[in-house]
Amino acid sequence: DDLLSFSQMGRAKLTPIRLDMNKLVDEVMRMLRPDWEGRDIKWVISSLPRAYGDPSFMRSVWQNLIANSIKYTNGTDPSEIVIEGEERDDACIYVIRDNGVGFDMAYVDKLFGVFQRLHRIEDYEGSGIGLANIRRIVERHGGKAWAEGEVGKGATFSFSLPKRSEGDTCQN
């Protein structure tokens, strides 16, 4: 199912609109609440700049990123997940950082590949397609996705979305 979804995503029509990324993150947080309820997670969520994008696709990006941070901080007590964004000259940058298991930067190029996993499926469930979906969605919007991490010290996933025209702002 995940592979079929990934395949169809490359052909689906984008309908970009002005997005309130704060609302999208709030929606995803409410949806994922059962995954983290009862855990000691410190959430630090800054005000996020607006962007242009397809709302359902961008919701999927946030859903994958937040779900991964919840999943890969399991066993870290207390867990901390930070979500922030900033406006730059030509793009809006969005970041999610956690203090979970992290990963070895020697394998960073594998992270966004289909079925590429850096952790054993016995330890962390999933199909290995979520980050590939993120990269595909972000690139279809004209942006970039990247990651940094350190084993045992957490991971940072970032993505950028371009401004629509010169002088455009990501802010409200």
XYZ file of C-alpha atoms in Angstrom:
172
model
C 0.000 0.000 0.000
C 2.801 2.405 0.904
C 4.647 1.694 -2.348
C 1.471 2.234 -4.369
C 0.869 5.514 -2.546
C 4.469 6.569 -3.237
C 4.062 5.754 -6.920
C 0.781 7.645 -7.235
C 2.176 10.647 -5.397
C 4.500 11.388 -8.283
C 1.543 11.810 -10.630
C -1.046 13.426 -8.351
C -1.954 17.024 -9.134
C -0.733 19.626 -6.669
C -3.109 22.407 -5.678
C -0.891 24.868 -3.825
C -2.491 27.497 -1.625
C -1.257 29.780 1.147
C -0.807 27.448 4.123
C -0.821 28.101 7.826
C 1.835 25.594 8.868
C 0.918 26.117 12.543
C -2.582 24.801 11.838
C -1.227 21.808 9.918
C 1.126 20.899 12.775
C -1.723 21.302 15.304
C -3.948 18.985 13.234
C -1.213 16.359 12.988
C -0.446 16.622 16.715
C -4.112 15.980 17.548
C -4.228 13.035 15.142
C -1.029 11.480 16.567
C -1.875 12.136 20.232
C -2.637 8.424 20.933
C 0.928 7.586 19.799
C 2.535 9.742 22.475
C -0.031 10.071 25.249
C 1.365 8.876 28.542
C 4.967 9.465 27.498
C 7.219 12.119 28.987
C 7.738 14.261 25.870
C 8.652 17.912 26.100
C 7.240 19.603 22.993
C 8.833 22.894 21.939
C 6.865 24.284 19.018
C 7.717 27.735 17.696
C 5.566 29.872 15.481
C 6.021 28.625 11.924
C 6.099 30.781 8.805
C 3.347 30.350 6.247
C 4.133 28.705 2.929
C 2.602 27.850 -0.411
C 1.808 24.197 -0.844
C -0.801 21.552 -1.329
C -2.461 21.122 2.079
C -2.962 17.355 1.956
C 0.582 16.700 0.758
C 2.122 19.044 3.327
C -0.005 17.445 6.077
C 1.539 14.132 5.030
C 5.041 15.628 5.355
C 4.340 16.813 8.900
C 2.608 13.555 9.798
C 5.628 11.490 8.733
C 8.147 13.777 10.429
C 6.294 14.069 13.729
C 5.442 10.343 13.807
C 9.120 9.513 13.235
C 10.220 11.774 16.087
C 7.670 10.163 18.384
C 8.750 6.674 17.291
C 12.509 7.221 17.476
C 12.420 8.942 20.876
C 10.639 5.964 22.438
C 12.933 4.828 25.260
C 14.421 8.305 25.712
C 13.228 9.723 29.002
C 12.458 12.520 28.943
C 12.055 12.971 25.213
C 12.265 16.378 23.592
C 10.858 17.244 20.181
C 11.397 20.718 18.754
C 9.508 22.077 15.748
C 10.570 25.440 14.342
C 10.751 27.408 11.148
C 12.355 30.479 9.687
C 12.131 32.685 6.655
C 15.193 33.146 4.466
C 15.716 35.249 1.347
C 14.300 32.741 -1.123
C 12.628 30.064 1.018
C 10.933 29.072 4.232
C 12.794 26.451 6.269
C 11.039 24.015 8.611
C 12.868 21.867 11.167
C 11.963 19.048 13.530
C 14.639 17.967 15.987
C 14.552 15.251 18.637
C 16.817 13.660 21.220
C 16.076 10.086 20.153
C 18.222 7.275 18.779
C 19.615 9.372 15.921
C 21.576 7.850 13.058
C 25.096 7.610 11.664
C 25.752 10.440 9.184
C 27.766 7.989 7.075
C 24.372 6.647 5.933
C 22.487 9.925 5.522
C 22.156 9.415 1.747
C 20.178 6.205 2.345
C 17.601 7.859 4.609
C 15.360 9.229 1.877
C 15.455 6.123 -0.311
C 12.532 3.753 -0.734
C 12.727 0.853 1.754
C 16.036 2.147 3.120
C 16.128 1.630 6.872
C 18.919 2.453 9.294
C 17.289 0.674 12.239
C 16.096 -2.912 12.554
C 12.411 -3.491 11.795
C 12.264 -5.490 15.041
C 13.167 -2.322 16.948
C 11.101 0.227 15.011
C 8.110 -0.678 12.860
C 7.403 0.981 9.542
C 7.648 0.350 5.831
C 10.777 2.421 5.169
C 8.956 4.683 2.734
C 7.967 7.690 4.888
C 11.117 9.739 4.307
C 11.056 8.925 0.590
C 7.505 10.332 0.536
C 8.674 13.466 2.322
C 11.469 14.077 -0.158
C 9.199 13.459 -3.143
C 6.509 15.824 -1.848
C 8.954 18.580 -0.948
C 10.794 18.326 -4.272
C 7.493 18.442 -6.175
C 6.889 21.744 -4.378
C 10.295 23.010 -5.550
C 11.988 22.559 -2.184
C 14.613 20.351 -0.574
C 14.645 17.892 2.331
C 17.709 16.950 4.366
C 18.733 15.420 7.677
C 21.458 15.451 10.297
C 21.943 13.090 13.180
C 24.240 11.445 15.643
C 23.812 7.959 17.047
C 22.285 8.163 20.523
C 21.932 11.928 20.378
C 18.949 12.475 18.120
C 18.124 13.649 14.634
C 17.168 16.831 12.845
C 15.030 16.747 9.725
C 14.596 19.899 7.693
C 12.817 20.932 4.545
C 12.543 24.111 2.547
C 9.739 25.482 0.433
C 10.457 28.266 -2.043
C 8.776 31.624 -1.999
C 6.502 32.095 -4.988
C 8.057 35.316 -6.276
C 10.665 37.906 -5.421
C 9.558 40.022 -2.519
C 7.142 37.321 -1.351
C 7.145 36.593 2.354
C 6.549 33.365 4.208
C 4.962 35.300 7.071
C 1.257 35.983 7.546
